[in-house]
Amino acid sequence: MDINWTDFLAPVWLSLKISVITSIIVFILATAAAKAMANRRFRGRSLVETVLLLPLVLPPTVVGFILLVLLGRRSWIGRLYEQLTTQTILFTWVAAVIASIVVAFPLVYRTVKSGFESVERDLEDAARAQGASELQVLRYVSLPLASRSLAAGYVLGFARGLGEFGATIMVAGNIPGRTQTVPTAIYVAVDGGNMILAWMWVCSIIAISAVMLMIVNRNS
């Protein structure tokens, strides 16, 4: 069987692009939210936690449907994006990034928050007593001590963005060369009986994920 390497590599590069962007954005958002929520008690905390973790338990198609409504041309988000870029946000790689961010956020948030909660408050208080600002406490105490959880959270965000299927296919579709990611490409290949190409994409995802895990394990 002759393999069109351009067609094979297109979903791989797009998936990597989406995963890198997703993992960076999710890591920043989840770290900020986790730091704000760790070891804090306030009225409404349970409700906030529920909202932050809700995409974790919702079916991806439900998340995709909600995003389809929120990002559509009739929504203010969709209209604003179209005014700024002269194109719709749906069925573009940007929509795939948004879907991956929403789905990956709860996993990264839970992992990073557990890391911040494991940091001893006495160490942070001691740094404050020595005159350190909150930013210095975060940079020199909290982040280093929670580094393993932060690394694990980043990998989870990357892997979730790499493997996202349900929500992505609803808001981004499966347009070859434009929005077709490796998971959607695998689905189409299997549906069409092209098992060799499907296995090649499966192996590519396994290889990328294994490399990410090796990097994290080596630096932890």
Short mmCIF file of C-alpha atoms in Angstrom, two decimals:
data_model
loop_
_atom_site.label_atom_id
_atom_site.label_comp_id
_atom_site.label_asym_id
_atom_site.label_seq_id
_atom_site.Cartn_x
_atom_site.Cartn_y
_atom_site.Cartn_z
CA MET A 1 0.00 0.00 0.00
CA ASP A 2 1.35 3.42 -0.99
CA ILE A 3 1.25 5.98 1.81
CA ASN A 4 0.72 9.64 1.03
CA TRP A 5 3.06 11.08 3.63
CA THR A 6 1.67 14.58 3.26
CA ASP A 7 -1.81 13.34 4.13
CA PHE A 8 -0.40 11.22 6.95
CA LEU A 9 1.65 13.99 8.55
CA ALA A 10 -0.98 16.75 8.29
CA PRO A 11 -3.12 15.45 11.22
CA VAL A 12 0.02 14.74 13.26
CA TRP A 13 1.37 18.29 12.90
CA LEU A 14 -2.06 19.78 13.59
CA SER A 15 -2.51 17.63 16.70
CA LEU A 16 0.92 18.67 17.96
CA LYS A 17 0.10 22.32 17.31
CA ILE A 18 -3.21 22.07 19.15
CA SER A 19 -1.66 20.11 22.03
CA VAL A 20 1.21 22.55 22.57
CA ILE A 21 -1.07 25.60 22.55
CA THR A 22 -3.67 23.84 24.71
CA SER A 23 -1.15 22.64 27.28
CA ILE A 24 0.41 26.08 27.71
CA ILE A 25 -2.91 27.91 28.09
CA VAL A 26 -4.42 25.24 30.34
CA PHE A 27 -1.31 25.12 32.50
CA ILE A 28 -1.40 28.87 33.11
CA LEU A 29 -5.16 28.97 33.80
CA ALA A 30 -5.19 25.85 35.95
CA THR A 31 -2.15 26.93 37.97
CA ALA A 32 -3.72 30.31 38.71
CA ALA A 33 -7.04 28.73 39.68
CA ALA A 34 -5.39 25.99 41.74
CA LYS A 35 -3.27 28.47 43.68
CA ALA A 36 -6.33 30.61 44.38
CA MET A 37 -8.37 27.61 45.59
CA ALA A 38 -5.75 25.57 47.46
CA ASN A 39 -6.16 25.47 51.25
CA ARG A 40 -8.83 28.17 51.19
CA ARG A 41 -12.30 28.02 52.65
CA PHE A 42 -15.01 30.48 51.69
CA ARG A 43 -18.73 30.56 51.12
CA GLY A 44 -19.56 29.13 47.72
CA ARG A 45 -16.29 27.19 47.42
CA SER A 46 -18.13 23.95 46.69
CA LEU A 47 -20.06 25.61 43.86
CA VAL A 48 -16.89 27.04 42.34
CA GLU A 49 -15.16 23.64 42.53
CA THR A 50 -18.16 22.01 40.88
CA VAL A 51 -18.09 24.46 37.97
CA LEU A 52 -14.34 24.04 37.49
CA LEU A 53 -14.52 20.24 37.52
CA LEU A 54 -17.80 19.80 35.63
CA PRO A 55 -16.23 19.13 32.20
CA LEU A 56 -14.43 16.17 33.80
CA VAL A 57 -17.68 14.24 34.31
CA LEU A 58 -19.71 15.51 31.37
CA PRO A 59 -19.68 13.45 28.14
CA PRO A 60 -17.41 15.12 25.56
CA THR A 61 -20.36 15.42 23.18
CA VAL A 62 -22.25 17.44 25.79
CA VAL A 63 -19.26 19.74 26.20
CA GLY A 64 -19.05 19.98 22.42
CA PHE A 65 -22.73 20.88 22.11
CA ILE A 66 -22.43 23.64 24.73
CA LEU A 67 -19.37 25.04 22.97
CA LEU A 68 -21.21 24.81 19.65
CA VAL A 69 -23.88 27.11 21.06
CA LEU A 70 -21.45 29.45 22.83
CA LEU A 71 -19.15 29.85 19.81
CA GLY A 72 -21.80 29.92 17.10
CA ARG A 73 -22.50 32.90 14.85
CA ARG A 74 -25.54 33.82 16.94
CA SER A 75 -23.54 34.12 20.17
CA TRP A 76 -21.74 37.31 21.17
CA ILE A 77 -18.45 35.38 21.25
CA GLY A 78 -18.96 34.15 17.71
CA ARG A 79 -20.00 37.57 16.44
CA LEU A 80 -17.07 39.30 18.12
CA TYR A 81 -14.58 36.79 16.72
CA GLU A 82 -16.05 37.17 13.24
CA GLN A 83 -15.79 40.97 13.46
CA LEU A 84 -12.14 40.75 14.49
CA THR A 85 -11.02 38.05 12.06
CA THR A 86 -13.70 38.15 9.29
CA GLN A 87 -14.23 34.41 9.70
CA THR A 88 -16.25 32.15 11.95
CA ILE A 89 -14.63 30.44 14.89
CA LEU A 90 -16.42 27.12 14.38
CA PHE A 91 -14.82 24.47 12.19
CA THR A 92 -11.35 25.96 12.56
CA TRP A 93 -8.30 24.76 14.48
CA VAL A 94 -8.95 27.56 16.99
CA ALA A 95 -12.24 25.88 17.90
CA ALA A 96 -10.32 22.62 18.40
CA VAL A 97 -7.95 24.40 20.80
CA ILE A 98 -10.87 25.85 22.79
CA ALA A 99 -12.53 22.42 23.03
CA SER A 100 -9.27 20.85 24.20
CA ILE A 101 -8.75 23.59 26.79
CA VAL A 102 -12.20 23.11 28.29
CA VAL A 103 -11.87 19.32 28.44
CA ALA A 104 -8.27 19.31 29.74
CA PHE A 105 -8.67 22.03 32.37
CA PRO A 106 -10.23 19.90 35.17
CA LEU A 107 -7.49 17.26 34.95
CA VAL A 108 -4.69 19.82 35.14
CA TYR A 109 -6.48 21.80 37.85
CA ARG A 110 -6.93 18.81 40.15
CA THR A 111 -3.34 17.67 39.71
CA VAL A 112 -1.79 21.10 40.28
CA LYS A 113 -4.09 21.88 43.22
CA SER A 114 -3.04 18.71 45.00
CA GLY A 115 0.55 19.83 44.59
CA PHE A 116 -0.10 23.26 46.09
CA GLU A 117 -2.06 21.71 48.96
CA SER A 118 0.91 19.47 49.78
CA VAL A 119 3.16 22.50 50.36
CA GLU A 120 3.52 23.18 54.07
CA ARG A 121 1.93 26.49 55.00
CA ASP A 122 4.61 27.04 57.65
CA LEU A 123 7.27 27.32 54.94
CA GLU A 124 5.25 29.92 53.05
CA ASP A 125 4.52 31.83 56.27
CA ALA A 126 8.21 31.76 57.18
CA ALA A 127 9.10 33.30 53.84
CA ARG A 128 6.49 36.02 54.36
CA ALA A 129 7.88 36.67 57.84
CA GLN A 130 11.29 37.25 56.25
CA GLY A 131 9.77 40.00 54.10
CA ALA A 132 9.10 38.04 50.91
CA SER A 133 6.26 39.26 48.73
CA GLU A 134 3.48 36.94 47.61
CA LEU A 135 5.09 36.71 44.18
CA GLN A 136 8.42 35.76 45.74
CA VAL A 137 6.72 33.15 47.95
CA LEU A 138 5.09 31.67 44.89
CA ARG A 139 8.29 31.70 42.83
CA TYR A 140 10.79 30.50 45.42
CA VAL A 141 8.68 28.33 47.76
CA SER A 142 5.33 27.17 46.37
CA LEU A 143 6.26 26.43 42.77
CA PRO A 144 9.51 24.53 43.51
CA LEU A 145 7.87 22.40 46.18
CA ALA A 146 4.91 21.60 43.91
CA SER A 147 7.08 21.10 40.82
CA ARG A 148 6.29 17.39 40.40
CA SER A 149 2.56 18.03 40.39
CA LEU A 150 3.05 20.94 38.02
CA ALA A 151 5.01 18.75 35.61
CA ALA A 152 2.40 16.00 35.84
CA GLY A 153 -0.36 18.54 35.26
CA TYR A 154 1.35 19.87 32.14
CA VAL A 155 1.75 16.39 30.69
CA LEU A 156 -1.91 15.62 31.40
CA GLY A 157 -2.93 18.80 29.62
CA PHE A 158 -0.75 17.97 26.64
CA ALA A 159 -1.98 14.38 26.45
CA ARG A 160 -5.62 15.41 26.80
CA GLY A 161 -5.24 17.93 24.02
CA LEU A 162 -3.54 15.31 21.87
CA GLY A 163 -6.28 12.74 22.35
CA GLU A 164 -9.40 14.90 22.42
CA PHE A 165 -12.09 13.65 20.05
CA GLY A 166 -15.73 14.11 21.08
CA ALA A 167 -15.92 17.84 21.74
CA THR A 168 -13.41 18.62 18.99
CA ILE A 169 -15.31 16.90 16.22
CA MET A 170 -18.49 18.82 17.14
CA VAL A 171 -16.96 22.31 17.05
CA ALA A 172 -14.08 21.82 14.62
CA GLY A 173 -15.32 19.00 12.43
CA ASN A 174 -13.04 16.69 10.50
CA ILE A 175 -11.79 18.70 7.53
CA PRO A 176 -8.62 17.11 6.04
CA GLY A 177 -5.72 19.54 6.07
CA ARG A 178 -7.61 22.08 8.20
CA THR A 179 -9.19 20.57 11.31
CA GLN A 180 -8.51 16.84 11.05
CA THR A 181 -6.53 15.73 14.08
CA VAL A 182 -5.00 12.31 14.68
CA PRO A 183 -7.96 10.97 16.74
CA THR A 184 -10.48 11.97 14.08
CA ALA A 185 -8.18 10.69 11.34
CA ILE A 186 -7.96 7.32 13.11
CA TYR A 187 -11.76 7.16 13.31
CA VAL A 188 -12.12 7.86 9.58
CA ALA A 189 -9.39 5.35 8.68
CA VAL A 190 -10.96 2.58 10.75
CA ASP A 191 -14.42 3.40 9.39
CA GLY A 192 -13.00 3.15 5.87
CA GLY A 193 -11.19 -0.11 6.59
CA ASN A 194 -7.73 1.42 6.20
CA MET A 195 -6.17 -0.37 9.16
CA ILE A 196 -2.56 0.21 8.12
CA LEU A 197 -2.99 3.99 8.13
CA ALA A 198 -4.97 3.79 11.38
CA TRP A 199 -2.15 1.83 13.02
CA MET A 200 0.41 4.36 11.81
CA TRP A 201 -1.53 7.22 13.45
CA VAL A 202 -2.03 5.16 16.61
CA CYS A 203 1.70 4.50 16.82
CA SER A 204 2.45 8.19 16.28
CA ILE A 205 0.29 9.18 19.26
CA ILE A 206 1.81 6.45 21.42
CA ALA A 207 5.31 7.60 20.48
CA ILE A 208 4.60 11.27 21.22
CA SER A 209 2.96 10.43 24.57
CA ALA A 210 5.83 8.13 25.54
CA VAL A 211 8.40 10.84 24.80
CA MET A 212 6.50 13.33 26.97
CA LEU A 213 6.36 10.87 29.87
CA MET A 214 10.06 10.07 29.53
CA ILE A 215 10.96 13.76 29.65
CA VAL A 216 8.89 14.33 32.78
CA ASN A 217 10.17 11.20 34.53
CA ARG A 218 13.75 12.14 33.71
CA ASN A 219 13.38 15.64 35.16
CA SER A 220 11.37 14.63 38.25
#
